[in-house]
Amino acid sequence: MASGLILGIESSCDETAAAVVRSGSEVLSNVVASQIATHALYGGVVPELASREHLTNIVPVVRTAVAEAGITLADLDAVAVTEGPGLAGALLVGITYAKALAYGLGTPLIAVNHLEGHIHAVLMEAKETLSLASGVPVLALVVSGGHTHLYLAEERDGLWNYRNVGRTIDDAAGEAYDKSAKLLGLGYPGGPLMDFLASHGDPNAVEFKLGGIKPKLHRDGASRGGEFDFSFSGIKTAVLRYTELHSMRERAAARHNALMQVEGNRREVALALCDRETLDLIASFQKAVAGYLVKQTMRAAEEFGAGSIIVSGGVAANRALRERMSAEAATRHLQIAFPSLALATDNAAMIAAAAWPKFAAGLFASDDLNAVPQLRLG
Ligand code: KG4
Ligand code: ZN
């Protein structure tokens, strides 16, 4: 008899992760080997290095996940793996390993879309708090270093269906954080540090404007710049211009060099290295980005009659976003759910959770499963 044990494997970007989840909701283990230290030296993810690190990490990470769950490989009912979107070479490490493992164990292999995984990171934890009525869609904002998407999600006959109603036409929100942080000498990834520093500055010091996208036709024939789309390249340029106008470049370079010497927690050191002007700029940036994400999400929730909102992906860890989204949802009588911090950024528990309804429905991947770097959802 199947006990509902699924091993999830995730290797789409710069985290090698494995987790064991029972019946799509009970996390027995959740192991993440981060490559931040490697990529931080280059100020961003280097695909070739990512693949190599996944190769080194995949076996020990899976072994640890199985051991920490207190089970053996033979207890598994299925192996789930991220199919895409992500870096081709990085995805292939997880897929090849998962295929071999599933084949060796004689268990089904389940392919999971990384973006669906982010949505399930919230659904699995919020099953008790969200009362999902049939026919009333959930609006999911997936906001990370590589993605900014709005999805209408609905469960039908046990399976989840998605409709992509908004997307970024240029940078992702996390990318705007990371690029702005780099300009300010704060290193990679910049989001968590910017979030911390933002609480020490004046959010009303600098006025940033976001939005105002003009619809245009893309190469693939699809229209971009729809009503619920996002654009973040403008604010990145505005930060650049601000740093030039206020002669902040040298200070940023000095900060970068000083922070490179710091091992461990860089927060307090970074705070001491930031002058008032920089802290105010960061606080204003954060206010503008969070406000924009909240505004677009609420407009879409109203348009599509959503009953609840879920926010997921690395940027869902952001304090301002959580506070403002929660406050706005409360005034509109909408239910709202965020992932715990451990499940906001990339992990494999979300992959195993998203695989559970597919397992129950017998939706298994074939032997020729391949990486799909541009895989879309909805
Ligand atoms: O979901 P994730 O781990 O990887 C992707 O799929 O991209 O998200 C990582 C992104 C990075 O851009 C990082 O700077 C951002 O999430 N991030 C944050 C915070 N924590 C992580 N951005 C803003 N505030 C945070 N607290
Ligand atoms: Zn992600």
Coordinates of C-alpha atoms and ligand atoms in Angstrom, one line a residue:
M1 CA 0.0 0.0 0.0
A2 CA 1.3 3.4 -0.9
S3 CA 2.2 5.5 2.1
G4 CA 2.4 8.7 0.1
L5 CA 6.1 9.3 0.4
I6 CA 7.5 11.4 -2.4
L7 CA 11.1 12.5 -2.8
G8 CA 11.4 15.9 -4.4
I9 CA 14.5 17.0 -6.3
E10 CA 15.2 20.6 -7.3
S11 CA 18.2 21.9 -9.2
S12 CA 16.8 24.6 -11.6
C13 CA 19.1 27.5 -10.5
D14 CA 21.7 27.9 -7.7
E15 CA 20.3 25.6 -5.0
T16 CA 20.6 21.8 -4.9
A17 CA 17.6 20.6 -2.9
A18 CA 16.0 17.3 -1.9
A19 CA 13.0 16.7 0.4
V20 CA 10.7 14.0 1.5
V21 CA 7.0 14.9 1.8
R22 CA 4.2 12.7 2.9
S23 CA 0.9 13.0 1.0
G24 CA 1.7 16.4 -0.3
S25 CA 1.7 18.2 3.0
E26 CA 3.8 16.6 5.8
V27 CA 7.4 17.7 5.3
L28 CA 9.6 14.9 6.7
S29 CA 12.9 16.5 5.5
N30 CA 13.9 19.5 3.5
V31 CA 17.6 19.8 2.6
V32 CA 19.0 22.8 0.6
A33 CA 22.6 23.2 -0.4
S34 CA 23.0 26.8 -1.4
Q35 CA 25.7 27.9 -3.9
I36 CA 25.5 31.6 -2.9
A37 CA 29.1 31.6 -1.7
T38 CA 30.3 30.5 -5.2
H39 CA 28.2 32.9 -7.2
A40 CA 28.6 35.9 -4.9
L41 CA 32.2 36.2 -6.1
Y42 CA 30.8 36.9 -9.6
G43 CA 27.9 39.1 -8.6
G44 CA 25.3 36.7 -10.1
V45 CA 24.7 33.0 -11.0
V46 CA 27.3 31.5 -13.4
P47 CA 25.5 28.7 -15.2
E48 CA 28.6 26.5 -15.8
L49 CA 29.6 26.7 -12.1
A50 CA 26.0 26.0 -11.0
S51 CA 25.9 22.7 -13.0
R52 CA 29.2 21.6 -11.6
E53 CA 28.1 22.3 -8.0
H54 CA 24.8 20.5 -8.6
L55 CA 26.9 17.4 -9.7
T56 CA 28.9 17.6 -6.5
N57 CA 25.9 18.1 -4.2
I58 CA 23.1 16.0 -5.6
V59 CA 24.2 12.6 -4.1
P60 CA 24.9 13.9 -0.6
V61 CA 21.8 16.1 -0.6
V62 CA 19.5 13.3 -1.5
R63 CA 21.1 10.9 1.0
T64 CA 20.7 13.5 3.7
A65 CA 17.1 14.1 2.8
V66 CA 16.2 10.4 3.0
A67 CA 18.2 9.9 6.2
E68 CA 16.6 12.9 7.9
A69 CA 13.1 11.7 7.0
G70 CA 13.9 8.5 8.9
I71 CA 13.1 6.3 5.9
T72 CA 15.1 4.3 3.3
L73 CA 15.0 4.8 -0.5
A74 CA 12.9 1.6 -0.8
D75 CA 10.1 3.3 1.2
L76 CA 9.5 5.9 -1.5
D77 CA 6.4 5.8 -3.6
A78 CA 7.6 8.3 -6.3
V79 CA 10.5 10.6 -7.3
A80 CA 9.5 14.1 -8.4
V81 CA 11.8 16.5 -10.2
T82 CA 11.8 20.0 -11.5
E83 CA 11.5 19.9 -15.3
G84 CA 11.8 23.7 -15.9
P85 CA 12.0 26.6 -16.1
G86 CA 15.6 27.2 -15.2
L87 CA 19.2 26.8 -16.4
A88 CA 19.4 23.8 -18.9
G89 CA 22.6 22.3 -17.5
A90 CA 21.4 22.7 -13.9
L91 CA 18.0 21.2 -14.6
L92 CA 19.6 18.2 -16.3
V93 CA 21.6 17.2 -13.2
G94 CA 18.4 16.8 -11.2
I95 CA 16.5 15.2 -14.0
T96 CA 19.2 12.7 -14.9
Y97 CA 19.7 11.7 -11.3
A98 CA 15.9 11.5 -10.6
K99 CA 15.4 9.3 -13.7
A100 CA 18.1 6.9 -12.7
L101 CA 16.8 6.7 -9.1
A102 CA 13.2 6.1 -10.1
Y103 CA 14.3 3.5 -12.6
G104 CA 16.5 1.7 -10.0
L105 CA 13.7 1.8 -7.4
G106 CA 11.0 0.9 -9.9
T107 CA 8.9 3.9 -8.8
P108 CA 7.1 6.4 -10.9
L109 CA 8.9 9.6 -12.0
I110 CA 6.9 12.9 -11.8
A111 CA 7.8 16.1 -13.6
V112 CA 7.0 19.4 -11.9
N113 CA 7.0 22.9 -13.1
H114 CA 9.2 25.0 -10.8
L115 CA 6.6 27.8 -10.8
E116 CA 3.8 25.4 -9.8
G117 CA 6.2 24.3 -7.0
H118 CA 6.4 27.8 -5.6
I119 CA 2.5 27.9 -5.6
H120 CA 2.4 24.6 -3.7
A121 CA 4.9 25.8 -1.2
V122 CA 2.1 28.0 0.1
L123 CA -0.9 25.7 -0.6
M124 CA 0.8 22.9 1.4
E125 CA 1.2 25.1 4.5
A126 CA -2.0 27.0 4.2
K127 CA -4.4 24.1 3.8
E128 CA -5.9 24.9 7.2
T129 CA -6.0 28.7 7.0
L130 CA -7.3 29.1 3.4
S131 CA -10.9 28.0 2.9
L132 CA -10.9 27.4 -0.8
A133 CA -14.4 27.5 -2.3
S134 CA -14.9 25.7 -5.6
G135 CA -15.5 28.1 -8.5
V136 CA -13.7 31.0 -6.7
P137 CA -10.1 31.2 -8.0
V138 CA -7.0 31.8 -6.0
L139 CA -4.7 34.5 -7.3
A140 CA -1.1 33.5 -7.0
L141 CA 1.8 36.1 -7.2
V142 CA 5.0 34.2 -7.9
V143 CA 7.8 36.7 -7.3
S144 CA 11.5 35.6 -7.3
G145 CA 14.9 36.4 -8.8
G146 CA 13.8 35.0 -12.2
H147 CA 10.1 35.4 -12.3
T148 CA 7.2 37.8 -11.6
H149 CA 3.9 36.2 -12.5
L150 CA 0.3 36.4 -11.6
Y151 CA -1.7 33.2 -11.9
L152 CA -5.3 32.3 -11.4
A153 CA -5.3 28.9 -9.9
E154 CA -8.3 26.5 -9.4
E155 CA -8.5 23.0 -8.3
R156 CA -10.7 20.7 -10.4
D157 CA -11.2 17.0 -9.8
G158 CA -8.1 17.0 -7.6
L159 CA -5.8 18.6 -10.1
W160 CA -4.7 22.2 -10.2
N161 CA -5.2 24.4 -13.3
Y162 CA -3.5 27.7 -13.9
R163 CA -4.0 30.7 -16.1
N164 CA -1.2 33.2 -16.4
V165 CA -2.8 36.6 -16.2
G166 CA 0.2 38.8 -15.6
R167 CA 4.0 38.7 -16.1
T168 CA 7.0 40.9 -16.2
I169 CA 7.9 42.3 -19.6
D170 CA 11.5 42.8 -18.6
D171 CA 13.3 42.2 -15.2
A172 CA 11.8 40.1 -12.4
A173 CA 11.2 41.9 -9.0
G174 CA 14.0 40.0 -7.3
E175 CA 16.3 40.9 -10.2
A176 CA 15.5 44.6 -9.6
Y177 CA 16.5 44.0 -6.0
D178 CA 19.7 42.2 -6.9
K179 CA 20.8 44.7 -9.6
S180 CA 20.1 47.7 -7.4
A181 CA 21.9 46.1 -4.5
K182 CA 24.9 45.5 -6.8
L183 CA 24.9 49.2 -7.8
L184 CA 25.0 50.1 -4.1
G185 CA 27.9 47.7 -3.4
L186 CA 25.8 45.3 -1.4
G187 CA 26.7 42.1 -3.1
Y188 CA 24.7 39.1 -4.4
P189 CA 21.9 38.2 -3.8
G190 CA 20.9 41.7 -2.7
G191 CA 17.2 41.2 -1.7
P192 CA 17.5 40.0 1.9
L193 CA 20.1 42.7 2.7
M194 CA 18.2 45.5 1.0
D195 CA 15.1 44.4 3.0
F196 CA 17.0 44.6 6.3
L197 CA 18.5 48.0 5.4
A198 CA 15.2 49.4 4.2
S199 CA 13.9 49.5 7.8
H200 CA 16.6 51.9 8.7
G201 CA 15.8 54.6 6.1
D202 CA 13.0 57.0 5.2
P203 CA 10.7 55.4 2.6
N204 CA 9.4 58.8 1.5
A205 CA 12.8 60.3 0.8
V206 CA 12.9 59.5 -3.0
E207 CA 9.9 59.2 -5.2
F208 CA 10.0 56.3 -7.7
K209 CA 7.3 55.7 -10.3
L210 CA 6.5 52.2 -11.5
G211 CA 4.1 51.0 -14.1
G212 CA 2.8 52.7 -17.2
I213 CA 3.5 49.9 -19.6
K214 CA 2.6 50.4 -23.2
P215 CA 1.2 47.2 -24.8
K216 CA 3.5 45.9 -27.6
L217 CA 3.6 42.8 -29.8
H218 CA 6.4 40.4 -28.9
R219 CA 8.5 38.3 -31.4
D220 CA 6.4 35.2 -30.5
G221 CA 3.2 37.0 -31.5
A222 CA 1.9 37.3 -28.0
S223 CA 1.0 40.8 -26.7
R224 CA 3.1 42.0 -23.9
G225 CA 2.3 44.9 -21.6
G226 CA -1.2 43.8 -20.7
E227 CA -3.2 45.3 -17.9
F228 CA -1.7 43.1 -15.2
D229 CA 1.9 42.9 -16.5
F230 CA 4.9 44.3 -14.6
S231 CA 8.0 46.2 -15.6
F232 CA 11.0 46.7 -13.3
S233 CA 13.7 47.9 -15.7
G234 CA 12.7 51.5 -15.1
I235 CA 13.3 51.5 -11.3
K236 CA 16.7 49.9 -11.8
T237 CA 17.6 52.7 -14.2
A238 CA 16.2 55.3 -11.8
V239 CA 18.4 53.9 -9.0
L240 CA 21.4 54.0 -11.3
R241 CA 20.7 57.6 -12.2
Y242 CA 20.2 58.6 -8.6
T243 CA 23.6 57.1 -7.6
E244 CA 25.2 59.0 -10.4
L245 CA 23.5 62.3 -9.6
H246 CA 24.4 62.1 -6.0
S247 CA 28.0 60.9 -6.6
M248 CA 27.4 57.6 -4.7
R249 CA 29.4 55.3 -7.0
E250 CA 32.7 55.7 -5.0
R251 CA 31.0 55.1 -1.7
A252 CA 29.3 52.0 -3.2
A253 CA 32.7 50.6 -4.5
A254 CA 34.3 51.1 -1.1
R255 CA 31.3 49.4 0.6
H256 CA 31.6 46.5 -1.8
N257 CA 35.3 46.0 -1.0
A258 CA 34.7 46.2 2.7
L259 CA 31.8 43.7 2.6
M260 CA 33.8 41.2 0.5
Q261 CA 36.1 40.8 3.5
V262 CA 33.2 39.9 5.9
E263 CA 32.5 36.3 6.6
G264 CA 29.2 35.3 8.1
N265 CA 26.4 37.8 8.9
R266 CA 27.0 40.9 6.9
R267 CA 23.9 42.8 8.0
E268 CA 25.3 45.0 10.9
V269 CA 28.5 45.7 9.0
A270 CA 26.5 46.7 5.9
L271 CA 24.3 49.0 8.0
A272 CA 27.4 50.7 9.5
L273 CA 28.8 51.1 6.0
C274 CA 25.6 52.9 4.7
D275 CA 25.2 56.6 5.0
R276 CA 21.7 58.2 5.4
E277 CA 21.3 59.0 1.7
T278 CA 21.9 55.3 0.8
L279 CA 19.5 54.0 3.5
D280 CA 16.8 56.5 2.3
L281 CA 17.3 55.4 -1.3
I282 CA 16.9 51.7 -0.3
A283 CA 13.8 52.3 1.9
S284 CA 12.2 54.3 -1.0
F285 CA 13.0 51.6 -3.5
Q286 CA 11.5 49.0 -1.2
K287 CA 8.3 51.1 -0.7
A288 CA 7.9 51.6 -4.4
V289 CA 8.5 47.9 -5.4
A290 CA 6.2 46.5 -2.7
G291 CA 3.5 49.1 -3.4
Y292 CA 3.6 48.3 -7.1
L293 CA 3.4 44.5 -6.5
V294 CA 0.4 45.0 -4.2
K295 CA -1.3 47.4 -6.5
Q296 CA -1.1 45.1 -9.6
T297 CA -2.1 42.0 -7.5
M298 CA -5.2 43.7 -6.0
R299 CA -6.3 45.1 -9.3
A300 CA -6.1 41.5 -10.8
A301 CA -7.9 40.0 -7.7
E302 CA -10.7 42.4 -8.3
E303 CA -11.0 41.9 -12.0
F304 CA -11.0 38.1 -11.8
G305 CA -13.1 37.8 -8.6
A306 CA -10.4 36.0 -6.6
G307 CA -11.3 34.9 -3.1
S308 CA -7.8 34.5 -1.8
I309 CA -4.3 35.6 -2.6
I310 CA -1.1 33.6 -2.2
V311 CA 2.4 35.1 -2.6
S312 CA 5.4 32.9 -3.2
G313 CA 9.0 32.9 -4.4
G314 CA 12.1 34.4 -2.8
V315 CA 10.7 38.0 -2.7
A316 CA 7.7 36.7 -0.7
A317 CA 10.2 36.8 2.2
N318 CA 10.2 40.6 1.9
R319 CA 8.9 42.3 5.0
A320 CA 7.3 45.4 3.3
L321 CA 5.6 43.2 0.8
R322 CA 4.2 40.9 3.5
E323 CA 2.9 43.8 5.6
R324 CA 1.4 45.8 2.8
M325 CA -0.2 42.9 1.0
S326 CA -1.7 41.6 4.2
A327 CA -3.1 45.0 5.2
E328 CA -4.6 45.6 1.7
A329 CA -6.1 42.0 1.7
A330 CA -7.7 42.6 5.1
T331 CA -9.4 45.8 3.9
R332 CA -10.7 43.9 0.9
H333 CA -11.8 40.9 2.9
L334 CA -9.5 38.6 0.9
Q335 CA -7.8 35.6 2.4
I336 CA -4.0 35.8 2.1
A337 CA -1.2 33.3 2.6
F338 CA 2.6 33.5 2.4
P339 CA 5.1 30.6 2.7
S340 CA 7.2 30.2 5.8
L341 CA 10.7 31.7 5.2
A342 CA 12.2 28.2 4.6
L343 CA 9.8 27.5 1.8
A344 CA 9.8 31.0 0.2
T345 CA 13.2 30.5 -1.6
D346 CA 14.0 27.5 -3.8
N347 CA 13.5 24.2 -2.1
A348 CA 12.4 20.6 -3.0
A349 CA 9.6 20.2 -0.5
M350 CA 7.5 22.4 -2.8
I351 CA 8.3 20.1 -5.7
A352 CA 7.3 17.0 -3.8
A353 CA 4.1 18.8 -2.7
A354 CA 3.2 19.8 -6.2
A355 CA 3.8 16.3 -7.4
W356 CA 1.2 14.8 -5.0
P357 CA -2.0 15.5 -7.0
K358 CA -0.2 14.2 -10.1
F359 CA 0.8 11.1 -8.2
A360 CA -2.8 10.5 -7.2
A361 CA -4.0 11.1 -10.7
G362 CA -1.3 8.8 -12.2
L363 CA 0.3 11.6 -14.2
F364 CA 3.8 10.2 -14.6
A365 CA 6.7 11.4 -16.7
S366 CA 8.1 9.2 -19.5
D367 CA 11.7 7.9 -19.8
D368 CA 12.6 10.6 -22.2
L369 CA 11.8 13.5 -19.8
N370 CA 14.1 16.4 -20.7
A371 CA 14.9 19.8 -19.3
V372 CA 12.7 22.6 -20.6
P373 CA 14.5 25.8 -19.7
Q374 CA 11.7 28.1 -20.9
L375 CA 8.8 26.0 -19.5
R376 CA 5.7 28.1 -19.0
L377 CA 2.8 27.6 -16.6
G378 CA -0.7 28.4 -17.6
Ligands
KG4_1 O1 12.8 31.9 -5.4 P1 14.2 32.2 -5.3 O2 15.1 31.5 -4.2 O3 15.0 31.8 -6.7 C1 14.4 32.0 -7.9 O4 13.6 31.2 -8.4 O5 14.8 33.1 -8.5 O6 14.4 33.8 -5.2 C2 15.6 34.4 -5.0 C3 15.3 35.9 -5.2 C4 16.6 36.8 -5.2 O7 16.5 37.7 -6.3 C5 16.7 37.5 -3.9 O8 17.3 38.7 -3.9 C6 15.2 37.6 -3.6 O9 14.6 36.4 -4.1 N1 14.9 37.8 -2.1 C7 14.4 38.9 -1.6 C8 14.3 38.7 -0.2 N2 14.7 37.4 0.0 C9 15.1 36.9 -1.2 N3 14.0 40.1 -2.2 C10 13.5 41.0 -1.4 N4 13.4 40.9 0.0 C11 13.7 39.7 0.6 N5 13.6 39.6 1.9
ZN2 ZN 12.3 29.8 -7.6

